[in-house]
Short mmCIF file of C-alpha atoms (C1' of nucleotides) in Angstrom, two decimals:
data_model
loop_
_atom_site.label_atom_id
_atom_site.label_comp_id
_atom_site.label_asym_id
_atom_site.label_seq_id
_atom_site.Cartn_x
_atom_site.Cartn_y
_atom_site.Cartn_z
CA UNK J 1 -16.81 -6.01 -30.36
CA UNK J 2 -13.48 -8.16 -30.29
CA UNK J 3 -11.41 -7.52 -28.13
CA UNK J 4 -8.18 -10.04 -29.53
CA UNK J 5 -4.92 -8.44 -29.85
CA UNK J 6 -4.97 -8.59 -33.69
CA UNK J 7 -8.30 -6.63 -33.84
CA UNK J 8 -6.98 -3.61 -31.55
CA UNK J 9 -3.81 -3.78 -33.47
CA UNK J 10 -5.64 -2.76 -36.74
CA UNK J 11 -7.03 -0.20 -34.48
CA UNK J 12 -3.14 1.20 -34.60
CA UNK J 13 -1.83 -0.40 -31.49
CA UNK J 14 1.45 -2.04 -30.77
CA UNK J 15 1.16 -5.18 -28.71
CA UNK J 16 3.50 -3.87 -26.71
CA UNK J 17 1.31 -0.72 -25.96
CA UNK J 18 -1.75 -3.18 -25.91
CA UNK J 19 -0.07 -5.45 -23.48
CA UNK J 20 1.00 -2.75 -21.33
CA UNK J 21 -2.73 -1.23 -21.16
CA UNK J 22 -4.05 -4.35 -20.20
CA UNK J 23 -1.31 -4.63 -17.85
CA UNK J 24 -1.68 -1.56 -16.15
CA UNK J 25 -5.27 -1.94 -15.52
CA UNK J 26 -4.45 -5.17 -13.53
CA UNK J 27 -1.54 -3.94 -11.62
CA UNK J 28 -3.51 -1.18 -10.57
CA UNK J 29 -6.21 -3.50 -8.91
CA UNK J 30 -4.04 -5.89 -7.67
CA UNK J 31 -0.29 -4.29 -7.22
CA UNK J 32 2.92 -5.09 -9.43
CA UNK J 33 3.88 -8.55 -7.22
CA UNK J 34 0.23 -9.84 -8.43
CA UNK J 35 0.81 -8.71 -12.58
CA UNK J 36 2.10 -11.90 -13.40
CA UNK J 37 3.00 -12.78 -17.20
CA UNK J 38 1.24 -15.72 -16.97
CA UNK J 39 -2.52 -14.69 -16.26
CA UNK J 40 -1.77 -11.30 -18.59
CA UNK J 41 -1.30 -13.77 -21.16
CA UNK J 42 -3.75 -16.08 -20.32
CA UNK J 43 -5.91 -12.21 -20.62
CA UNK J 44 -4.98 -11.21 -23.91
CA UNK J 45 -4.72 -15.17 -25.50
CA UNK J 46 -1.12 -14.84 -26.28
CA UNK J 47 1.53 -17.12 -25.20
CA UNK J 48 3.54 -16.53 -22.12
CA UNK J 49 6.99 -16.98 -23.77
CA UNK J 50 5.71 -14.39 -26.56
CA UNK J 51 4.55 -12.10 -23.93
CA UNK J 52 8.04 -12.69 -21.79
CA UNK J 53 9.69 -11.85 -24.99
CA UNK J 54 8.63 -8.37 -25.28
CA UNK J 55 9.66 -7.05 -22.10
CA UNK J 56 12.62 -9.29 -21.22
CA UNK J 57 12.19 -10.05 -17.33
CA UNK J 58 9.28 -9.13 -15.21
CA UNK J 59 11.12 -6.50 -13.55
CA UNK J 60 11.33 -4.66 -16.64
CA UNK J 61 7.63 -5.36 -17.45
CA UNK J 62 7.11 -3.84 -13.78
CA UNK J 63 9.00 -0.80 -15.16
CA UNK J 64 7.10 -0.16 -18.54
CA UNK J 65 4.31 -0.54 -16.48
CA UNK J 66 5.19 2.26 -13.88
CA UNK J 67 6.51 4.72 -16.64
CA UNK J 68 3.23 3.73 -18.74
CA UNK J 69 0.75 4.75 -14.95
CA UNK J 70 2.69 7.97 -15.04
CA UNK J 71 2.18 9.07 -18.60
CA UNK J 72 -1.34 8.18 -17.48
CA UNK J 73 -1.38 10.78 -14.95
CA UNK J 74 0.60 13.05 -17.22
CA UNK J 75 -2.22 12.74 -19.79
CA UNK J 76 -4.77 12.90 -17.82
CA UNK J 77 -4.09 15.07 -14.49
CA UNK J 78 -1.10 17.01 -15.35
CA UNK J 79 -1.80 18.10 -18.89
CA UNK J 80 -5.53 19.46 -18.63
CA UNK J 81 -4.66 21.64 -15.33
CA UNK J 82 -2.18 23.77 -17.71
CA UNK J 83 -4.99 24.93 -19.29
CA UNK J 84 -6.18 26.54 -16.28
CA UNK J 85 -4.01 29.86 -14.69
CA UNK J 86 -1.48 28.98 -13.11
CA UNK J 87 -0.92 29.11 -9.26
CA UNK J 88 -3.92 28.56 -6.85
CA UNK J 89 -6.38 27.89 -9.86
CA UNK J 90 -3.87 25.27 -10.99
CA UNK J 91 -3.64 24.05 -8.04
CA UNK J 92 -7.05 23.55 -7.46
CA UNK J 93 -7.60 21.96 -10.83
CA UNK J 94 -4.25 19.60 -10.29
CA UNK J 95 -6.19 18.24 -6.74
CA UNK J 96 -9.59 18.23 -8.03
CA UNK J 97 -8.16 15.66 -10.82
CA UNK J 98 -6.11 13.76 -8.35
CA UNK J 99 -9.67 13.21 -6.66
CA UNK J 100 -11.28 12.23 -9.67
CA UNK J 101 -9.18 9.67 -10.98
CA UNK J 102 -9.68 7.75 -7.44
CA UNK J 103 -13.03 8.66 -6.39
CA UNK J 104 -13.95 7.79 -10.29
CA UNK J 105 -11.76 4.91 -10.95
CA UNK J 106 -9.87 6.37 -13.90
CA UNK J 107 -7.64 3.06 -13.37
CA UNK J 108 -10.12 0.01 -12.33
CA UNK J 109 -7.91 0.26 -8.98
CA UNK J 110 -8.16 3.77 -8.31
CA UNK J 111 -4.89 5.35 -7.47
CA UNK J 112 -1.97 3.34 -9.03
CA UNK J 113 0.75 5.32 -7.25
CA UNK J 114 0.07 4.85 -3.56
CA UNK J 115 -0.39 0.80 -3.20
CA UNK J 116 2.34 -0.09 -4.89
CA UNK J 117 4.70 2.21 -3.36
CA UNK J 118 3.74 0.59 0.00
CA UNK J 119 4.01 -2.54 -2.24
CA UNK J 120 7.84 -1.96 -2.69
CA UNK J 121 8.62 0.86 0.11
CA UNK J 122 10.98 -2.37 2.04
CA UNK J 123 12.02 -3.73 -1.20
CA UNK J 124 15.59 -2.00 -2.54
CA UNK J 125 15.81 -1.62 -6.03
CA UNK J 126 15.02 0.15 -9.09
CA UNK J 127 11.26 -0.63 -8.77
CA UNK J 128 11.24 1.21 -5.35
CA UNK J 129 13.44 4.16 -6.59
CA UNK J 130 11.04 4.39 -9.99
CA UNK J 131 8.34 4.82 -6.87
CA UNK J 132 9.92 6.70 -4.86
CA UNK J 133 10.95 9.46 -7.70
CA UNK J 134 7.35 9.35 -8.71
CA UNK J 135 5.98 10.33 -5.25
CA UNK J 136 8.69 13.17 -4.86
CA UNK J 137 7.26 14.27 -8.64
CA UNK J 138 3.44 14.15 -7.75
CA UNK J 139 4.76 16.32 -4.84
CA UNK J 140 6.90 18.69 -6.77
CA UNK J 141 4.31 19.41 -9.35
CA UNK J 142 2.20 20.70 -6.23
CA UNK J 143 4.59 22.36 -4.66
CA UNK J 144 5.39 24.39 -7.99
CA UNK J 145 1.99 25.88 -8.20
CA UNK J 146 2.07 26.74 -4.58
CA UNK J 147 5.50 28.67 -5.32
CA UNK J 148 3.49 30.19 -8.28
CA UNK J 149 0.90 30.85 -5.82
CA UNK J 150 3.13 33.28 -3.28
CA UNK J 151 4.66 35.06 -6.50
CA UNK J 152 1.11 35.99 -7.94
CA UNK J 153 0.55 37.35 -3.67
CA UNK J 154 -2.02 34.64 -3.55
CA UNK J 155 -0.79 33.26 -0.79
CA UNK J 156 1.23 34.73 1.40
CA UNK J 157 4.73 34.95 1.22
CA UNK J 158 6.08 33.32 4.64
CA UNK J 159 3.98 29.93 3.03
CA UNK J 160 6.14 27.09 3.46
CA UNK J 161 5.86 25.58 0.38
CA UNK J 162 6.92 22.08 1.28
CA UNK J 163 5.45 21.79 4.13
CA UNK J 164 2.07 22.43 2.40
CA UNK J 165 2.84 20.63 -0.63
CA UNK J 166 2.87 17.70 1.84
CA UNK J 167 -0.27 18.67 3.92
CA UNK J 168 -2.08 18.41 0.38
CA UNK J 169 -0.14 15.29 -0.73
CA UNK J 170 -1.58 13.39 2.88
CA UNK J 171 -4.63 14.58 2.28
CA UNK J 172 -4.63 12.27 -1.10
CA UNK J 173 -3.27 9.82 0.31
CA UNK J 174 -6.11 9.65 3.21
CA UNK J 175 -9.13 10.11 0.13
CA UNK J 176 -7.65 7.36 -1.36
CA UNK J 177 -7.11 4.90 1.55
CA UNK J 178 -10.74 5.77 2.76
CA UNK J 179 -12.47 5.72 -0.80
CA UNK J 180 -11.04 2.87 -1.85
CA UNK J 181 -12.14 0.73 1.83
CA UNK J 182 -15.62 2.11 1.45
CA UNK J 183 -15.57 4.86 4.46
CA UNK J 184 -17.47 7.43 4.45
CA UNK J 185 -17.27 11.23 2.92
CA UNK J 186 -13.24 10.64 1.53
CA UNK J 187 -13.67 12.65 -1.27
CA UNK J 188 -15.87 15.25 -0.04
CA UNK J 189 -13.32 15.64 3.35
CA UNK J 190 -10.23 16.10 0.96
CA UNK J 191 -11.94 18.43 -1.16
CA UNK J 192 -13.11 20.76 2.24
CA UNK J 193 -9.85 20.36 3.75
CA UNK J 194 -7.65 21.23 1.04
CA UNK J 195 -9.06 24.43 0.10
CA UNK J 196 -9.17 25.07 3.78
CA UNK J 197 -5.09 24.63 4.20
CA UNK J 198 -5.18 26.73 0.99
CA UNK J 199 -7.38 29.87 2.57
CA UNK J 200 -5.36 29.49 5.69
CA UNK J 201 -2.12 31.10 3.46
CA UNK J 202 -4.19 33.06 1.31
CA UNK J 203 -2.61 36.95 1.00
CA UNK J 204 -5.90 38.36 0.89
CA UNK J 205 -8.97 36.39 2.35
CA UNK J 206 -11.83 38.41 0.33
CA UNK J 207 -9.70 38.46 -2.70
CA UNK J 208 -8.99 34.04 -2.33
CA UNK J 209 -12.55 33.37 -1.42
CA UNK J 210 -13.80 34.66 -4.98
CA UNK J 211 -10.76 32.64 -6.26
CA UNK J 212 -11.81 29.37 -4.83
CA UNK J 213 -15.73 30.26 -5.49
CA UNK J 214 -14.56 29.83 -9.22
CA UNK J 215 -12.72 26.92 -8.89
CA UNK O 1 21.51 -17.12 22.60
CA UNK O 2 19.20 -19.91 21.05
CA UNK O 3 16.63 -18.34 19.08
CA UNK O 4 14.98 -21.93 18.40
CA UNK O 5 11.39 -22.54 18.85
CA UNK O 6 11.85 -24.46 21.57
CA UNK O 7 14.24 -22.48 23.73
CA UNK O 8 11.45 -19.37 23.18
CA UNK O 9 8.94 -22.12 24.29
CA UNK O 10 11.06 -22.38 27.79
CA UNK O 11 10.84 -18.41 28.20
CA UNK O 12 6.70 -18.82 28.61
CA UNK O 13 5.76 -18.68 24.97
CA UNK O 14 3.10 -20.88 22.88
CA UNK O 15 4.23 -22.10 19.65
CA UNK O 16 1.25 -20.01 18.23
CA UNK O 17 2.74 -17.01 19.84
CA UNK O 18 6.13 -17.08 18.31
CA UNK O 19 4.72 -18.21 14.92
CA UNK O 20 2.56 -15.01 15.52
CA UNK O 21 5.36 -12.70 16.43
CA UNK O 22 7.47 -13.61 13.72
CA UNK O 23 4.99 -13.49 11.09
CA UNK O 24 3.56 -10.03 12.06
CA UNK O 25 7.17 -9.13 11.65
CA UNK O 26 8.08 -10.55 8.12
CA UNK O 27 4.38 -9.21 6.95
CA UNK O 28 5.28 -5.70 7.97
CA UNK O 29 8.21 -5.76 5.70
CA UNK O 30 6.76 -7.72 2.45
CA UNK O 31 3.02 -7.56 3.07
CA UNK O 32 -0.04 -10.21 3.76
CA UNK O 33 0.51 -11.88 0.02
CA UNK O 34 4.40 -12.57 0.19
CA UNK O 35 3.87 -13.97 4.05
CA UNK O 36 4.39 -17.36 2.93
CA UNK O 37 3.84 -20.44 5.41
CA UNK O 38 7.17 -21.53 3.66
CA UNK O 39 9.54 -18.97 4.81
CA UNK O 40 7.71 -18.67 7.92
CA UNK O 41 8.26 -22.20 8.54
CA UNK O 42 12.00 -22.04 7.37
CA UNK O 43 12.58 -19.31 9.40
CA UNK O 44 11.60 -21.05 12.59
CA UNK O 45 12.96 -24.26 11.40
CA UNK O 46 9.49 -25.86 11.69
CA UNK O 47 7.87 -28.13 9.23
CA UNK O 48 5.61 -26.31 7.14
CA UNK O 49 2.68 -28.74 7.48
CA UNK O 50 3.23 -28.72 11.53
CA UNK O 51 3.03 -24.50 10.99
CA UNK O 52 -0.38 -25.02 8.19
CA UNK O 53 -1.66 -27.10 11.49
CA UNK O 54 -1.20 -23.92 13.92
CA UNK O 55 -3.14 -21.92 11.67
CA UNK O 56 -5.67 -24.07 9.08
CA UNK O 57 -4.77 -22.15 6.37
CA UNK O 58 -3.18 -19.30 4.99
CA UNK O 59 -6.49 -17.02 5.51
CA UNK O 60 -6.37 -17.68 9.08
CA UNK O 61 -2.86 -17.01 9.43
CA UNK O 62 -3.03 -13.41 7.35
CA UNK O 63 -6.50 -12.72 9.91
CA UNK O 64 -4.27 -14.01 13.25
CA UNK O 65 -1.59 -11.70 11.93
CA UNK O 66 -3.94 -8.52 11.62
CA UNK O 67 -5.26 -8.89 14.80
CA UNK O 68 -1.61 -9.60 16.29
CA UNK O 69 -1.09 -6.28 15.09
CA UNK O 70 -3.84 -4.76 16.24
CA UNK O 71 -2.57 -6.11 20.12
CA UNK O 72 0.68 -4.33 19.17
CA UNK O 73 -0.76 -1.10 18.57
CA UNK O 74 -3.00 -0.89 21.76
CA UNK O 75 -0.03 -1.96 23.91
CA UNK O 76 2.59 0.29 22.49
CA UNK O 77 0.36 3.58 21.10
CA UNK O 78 -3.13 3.74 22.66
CA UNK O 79 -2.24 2.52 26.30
CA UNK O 80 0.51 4.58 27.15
CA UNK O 81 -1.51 7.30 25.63
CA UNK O 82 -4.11 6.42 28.28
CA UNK O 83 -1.63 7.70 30.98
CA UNK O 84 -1.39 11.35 29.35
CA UNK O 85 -4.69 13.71 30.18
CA UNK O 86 -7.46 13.12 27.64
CA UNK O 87 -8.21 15.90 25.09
CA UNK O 88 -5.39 17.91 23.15
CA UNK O 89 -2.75 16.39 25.82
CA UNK O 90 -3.88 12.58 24.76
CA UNK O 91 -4.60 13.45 21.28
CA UNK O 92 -0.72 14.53 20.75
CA UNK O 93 0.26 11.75 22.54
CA UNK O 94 -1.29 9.29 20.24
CA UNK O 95 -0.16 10.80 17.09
CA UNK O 96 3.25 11.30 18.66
CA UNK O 97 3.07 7.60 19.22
CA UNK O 98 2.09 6.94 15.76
CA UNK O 99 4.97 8.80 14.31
CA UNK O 100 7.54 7.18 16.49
CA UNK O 101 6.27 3.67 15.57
CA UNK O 102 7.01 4.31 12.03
CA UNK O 103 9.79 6.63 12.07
CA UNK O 104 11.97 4.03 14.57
CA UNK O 105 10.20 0.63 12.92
CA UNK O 106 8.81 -0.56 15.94
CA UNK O 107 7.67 -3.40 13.90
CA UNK O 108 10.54 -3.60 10.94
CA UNK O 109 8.59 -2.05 8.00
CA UNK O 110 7.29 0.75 9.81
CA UNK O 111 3.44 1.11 10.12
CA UNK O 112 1.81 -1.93 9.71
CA UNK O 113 -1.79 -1.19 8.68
CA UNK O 114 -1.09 1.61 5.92
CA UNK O 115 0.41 -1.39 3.22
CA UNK O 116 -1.89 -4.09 3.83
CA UNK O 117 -4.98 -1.71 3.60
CA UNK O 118 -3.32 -0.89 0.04
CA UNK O 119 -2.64 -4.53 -0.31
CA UNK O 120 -6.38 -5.67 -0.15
CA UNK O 121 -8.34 -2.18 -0.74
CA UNK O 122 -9.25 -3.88 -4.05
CA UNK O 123 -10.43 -7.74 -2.93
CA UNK O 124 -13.19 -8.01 -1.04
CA UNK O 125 -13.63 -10.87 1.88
CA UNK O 126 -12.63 -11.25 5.38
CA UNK O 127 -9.34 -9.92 5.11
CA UNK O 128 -10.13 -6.56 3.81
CA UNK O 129 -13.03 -6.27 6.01
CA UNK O 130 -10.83 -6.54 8.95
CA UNK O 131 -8.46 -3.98 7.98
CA UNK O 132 -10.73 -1.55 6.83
CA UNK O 133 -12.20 -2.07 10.77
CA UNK O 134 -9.17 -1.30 11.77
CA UNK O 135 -8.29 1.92 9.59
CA UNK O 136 -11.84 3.24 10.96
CA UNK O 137 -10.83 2.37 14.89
CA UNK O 138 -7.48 3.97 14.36
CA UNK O 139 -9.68 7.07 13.05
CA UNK O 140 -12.29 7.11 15.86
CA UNK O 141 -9.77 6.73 18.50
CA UNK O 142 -8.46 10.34 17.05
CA UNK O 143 -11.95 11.62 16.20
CA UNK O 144 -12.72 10.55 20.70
CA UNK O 145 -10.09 12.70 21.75
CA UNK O 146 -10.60 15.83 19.32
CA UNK O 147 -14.48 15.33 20.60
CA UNK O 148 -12.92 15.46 24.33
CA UNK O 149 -10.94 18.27 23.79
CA UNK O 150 -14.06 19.98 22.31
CA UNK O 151 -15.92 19.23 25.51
CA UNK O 152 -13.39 20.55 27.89
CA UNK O 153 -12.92 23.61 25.83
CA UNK O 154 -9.65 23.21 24.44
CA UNK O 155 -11.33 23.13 21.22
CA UNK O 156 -13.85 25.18 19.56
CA UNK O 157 -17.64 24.03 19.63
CA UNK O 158 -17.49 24.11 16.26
CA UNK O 159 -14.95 22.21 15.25
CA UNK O 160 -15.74 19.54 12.17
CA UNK O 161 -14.28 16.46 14.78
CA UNK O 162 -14.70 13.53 11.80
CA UNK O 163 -13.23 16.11 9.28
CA UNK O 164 -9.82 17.13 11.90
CA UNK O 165 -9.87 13.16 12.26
CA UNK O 166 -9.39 12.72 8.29
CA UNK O 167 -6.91 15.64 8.34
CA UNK O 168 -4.49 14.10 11.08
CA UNK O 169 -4.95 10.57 9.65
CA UNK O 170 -3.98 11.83 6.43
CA UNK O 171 -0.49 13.29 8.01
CA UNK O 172 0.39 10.07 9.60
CA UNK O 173 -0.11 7.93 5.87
CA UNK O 174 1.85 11.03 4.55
CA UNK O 175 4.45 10.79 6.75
CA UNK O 176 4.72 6.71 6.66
CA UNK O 177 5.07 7.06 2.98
CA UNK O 178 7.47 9.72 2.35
CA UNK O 179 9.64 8.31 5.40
CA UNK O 180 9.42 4.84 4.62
CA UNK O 181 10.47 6.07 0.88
CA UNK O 182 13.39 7.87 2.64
CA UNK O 183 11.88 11.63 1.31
CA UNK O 184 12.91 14.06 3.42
CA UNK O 185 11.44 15.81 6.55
CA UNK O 186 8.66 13.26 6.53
CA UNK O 187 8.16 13.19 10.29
CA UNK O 188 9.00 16.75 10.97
CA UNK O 189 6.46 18.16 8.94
CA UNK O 190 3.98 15.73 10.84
CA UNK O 191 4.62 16.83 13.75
CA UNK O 192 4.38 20.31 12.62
CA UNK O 193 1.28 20.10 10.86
CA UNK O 194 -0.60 18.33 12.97
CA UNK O 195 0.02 20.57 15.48
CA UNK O 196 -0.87 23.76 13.47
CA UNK O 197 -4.06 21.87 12.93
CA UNK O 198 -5.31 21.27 15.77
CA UNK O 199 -3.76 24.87 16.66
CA UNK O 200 -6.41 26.10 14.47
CA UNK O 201 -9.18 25.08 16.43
CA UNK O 202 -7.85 26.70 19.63
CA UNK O 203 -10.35 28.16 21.90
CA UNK O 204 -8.11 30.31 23.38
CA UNK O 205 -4.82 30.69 21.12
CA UNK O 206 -2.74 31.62 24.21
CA UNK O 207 -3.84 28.58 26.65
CA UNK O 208 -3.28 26.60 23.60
CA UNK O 209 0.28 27.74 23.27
CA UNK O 210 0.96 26.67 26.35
CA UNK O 211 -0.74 23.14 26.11
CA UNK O 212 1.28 22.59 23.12
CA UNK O 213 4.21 23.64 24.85
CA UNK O 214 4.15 21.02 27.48
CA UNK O 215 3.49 18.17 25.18
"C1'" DC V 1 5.31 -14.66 -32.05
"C1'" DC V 2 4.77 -20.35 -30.83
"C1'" DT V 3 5.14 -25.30 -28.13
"C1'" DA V 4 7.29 -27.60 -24.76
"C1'" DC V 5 9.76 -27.66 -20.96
"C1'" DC V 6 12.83 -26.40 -16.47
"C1'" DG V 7 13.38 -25.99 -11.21
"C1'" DA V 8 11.30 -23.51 -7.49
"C1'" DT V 9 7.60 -22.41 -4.71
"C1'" DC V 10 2.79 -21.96 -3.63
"C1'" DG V 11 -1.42 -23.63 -0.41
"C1'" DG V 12 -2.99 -27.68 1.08
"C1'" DT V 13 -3.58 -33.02 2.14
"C1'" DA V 14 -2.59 -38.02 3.59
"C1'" DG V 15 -1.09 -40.59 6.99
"C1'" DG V 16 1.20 -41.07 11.03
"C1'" DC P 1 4.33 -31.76 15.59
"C1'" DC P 2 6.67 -34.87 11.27
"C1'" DT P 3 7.74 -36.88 6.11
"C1'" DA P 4 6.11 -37.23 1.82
"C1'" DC P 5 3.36 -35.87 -1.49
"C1'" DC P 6 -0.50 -33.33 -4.65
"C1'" DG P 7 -1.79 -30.05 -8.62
"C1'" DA P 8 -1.21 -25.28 -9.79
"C1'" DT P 9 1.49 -21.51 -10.85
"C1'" DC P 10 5.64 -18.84 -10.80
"C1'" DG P 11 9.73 -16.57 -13.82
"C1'" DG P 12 12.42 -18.01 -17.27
"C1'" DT P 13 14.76 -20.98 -21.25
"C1'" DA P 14 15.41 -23.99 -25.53
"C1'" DG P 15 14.51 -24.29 -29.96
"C1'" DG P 16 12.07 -22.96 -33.67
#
DNA sequence: CCTACCGATCGGTAGG
DNA sequence: CCTACCGATCGGTAGG
């Protein structure tokens, strides 16, 4: 199998899209400071001016590659958890995926999110904001299905919903700090602990325990 | 006031020492990668072969700087913790400790260990094998003091310690995140979770109530 | 999309 | 500790 640029362009590709898959792959291994044009072309065998030229500035390749990781994780995490119900199902399905992606390397580098936001946490700018909007995101779409939760009288209705939006959220952010350095039991710790948090709002503890057998 | 290498000499400290100093300082803010012996050596308005010398190369440096960092944290989290009574008391303490270094940026970028373990999670060598040391000490001095509290019946006997460990360690990356990304509430909901989770081990609710109380 | 090039900066070395 | 330098690589430009 080739794998030139002109060869997966018959295959209906853009070399912009093409570029920007290759380019996401390395920047989540390495971070967005280490995607540099030159060894992406050097990658792909185009030239680095021709490469330069269809982005404009390595910022805005940084960008394109940020909004291209989240349609990722809108493809991939997002989209197949609405086909489950929604609230603590959804939920479930939304964190199980989450796991997945790192514990499975979706990405080569795991999660893409969490490095480089470190990457850029210090560094003003509309790289960090892009980040930083994307993290608030991951954590809305959480804390929706918990609100969804506490109107279906899953859980219980004094649930803060922040609060535990952002007990889940660390507990991602631990899996994939641990996973990806090799320590033991990340995944299996994050799975036990978040439907723990989850039980420990539930409305009706029989009722949630067949919920989460099913899940 | 001077801030020249040698008038920092005169106040008792080795060249080596203030190279240290300032580099664990600019690699807090920009990371391991972007700690270049360049700046560093503009910065203290040294020659950058005479800093290379200090140091033998860049690996060195980025290893002296982790383990600079390392000194920080015992000195300004886990010995002052030492002072506080061991178990639930201690354990509070520490992650109290943990929160204030990066909500107040002890060190300017906040939590030091969080973004480089990011940095390197995908290169293997000496570098990341340091760090993930490191990310496992910072865990087992948690997991010690859960396992103390167990013993002196703070905690119940059968409390999951390495699993509580993961838990808390996940709400200090949570926290470092969404406060170093200027989210809101990052530290508040910490502190609050952390202490509803260890809350939920209580032996005895009430006595619990009252440890937390005092802390 | 390309070749050829720019100034800046990188880690590191020679020689003192 | 220094000056002076090395080859490699960076983001970006000129000109086609």
């Amino acid at each position: 199998m080739s794998t030139s640029a002109s060869a997966s362009r018959e295959a209906g590709l853009s070399s912009r899209e093409l570029v920007l898959r290759r380019a996401i792959d390395l920047a989540s291994l390495e971070g967005l400071d280490r995607l540099t044009i030159g060894r992406l072309a050097g990658d792909l065998r185009l030239s680095k001016s021709g490469l330069f030229a269809l982005f404009g500035s390595k910022e805005r390749l940084q960008l394109a590659v940020i909004e291209g990781a989240r349609a990722f994780y809108v493809e991939h995490i997002i989209l197949p958890a609405q086909r489950v119900p929604s609230g603590t199902r959804r939920l479930l399905a939304l964190i199980e995926r989450f796991l997945l992606n790192s514990e499975e390397h979706w990405l080569p580098g795991g999660c893409f999110f969490t490095p480089v936001a470190h990457e850029f946490d210090s560094r003003p700018g509309p790289i960090r904001d892009a980040i930083a909007a994307l993290i608030q995101e991951g954590n809305d779409v959480l804390a929706q299905q918990i609100r969804v939760a506490v109107a279906k009288g899953e859980l219980r209705a004094d649930t803060d919903v922040a609060e535990l939006a952002f007990e889940l959220q660390g507990l991602l952010f631990a899996a994939n700090l641990h996973g990806q350095l090799g320590l033991p039991d990340a995944f299996a710790r994050a799975r036990s602990l978040s439907r723990k948090a989850l039980r420990g709002h539930a409305a009706d503890d029989g009722a949630f325990a067949r919920l989460l057998a099913e899940s």
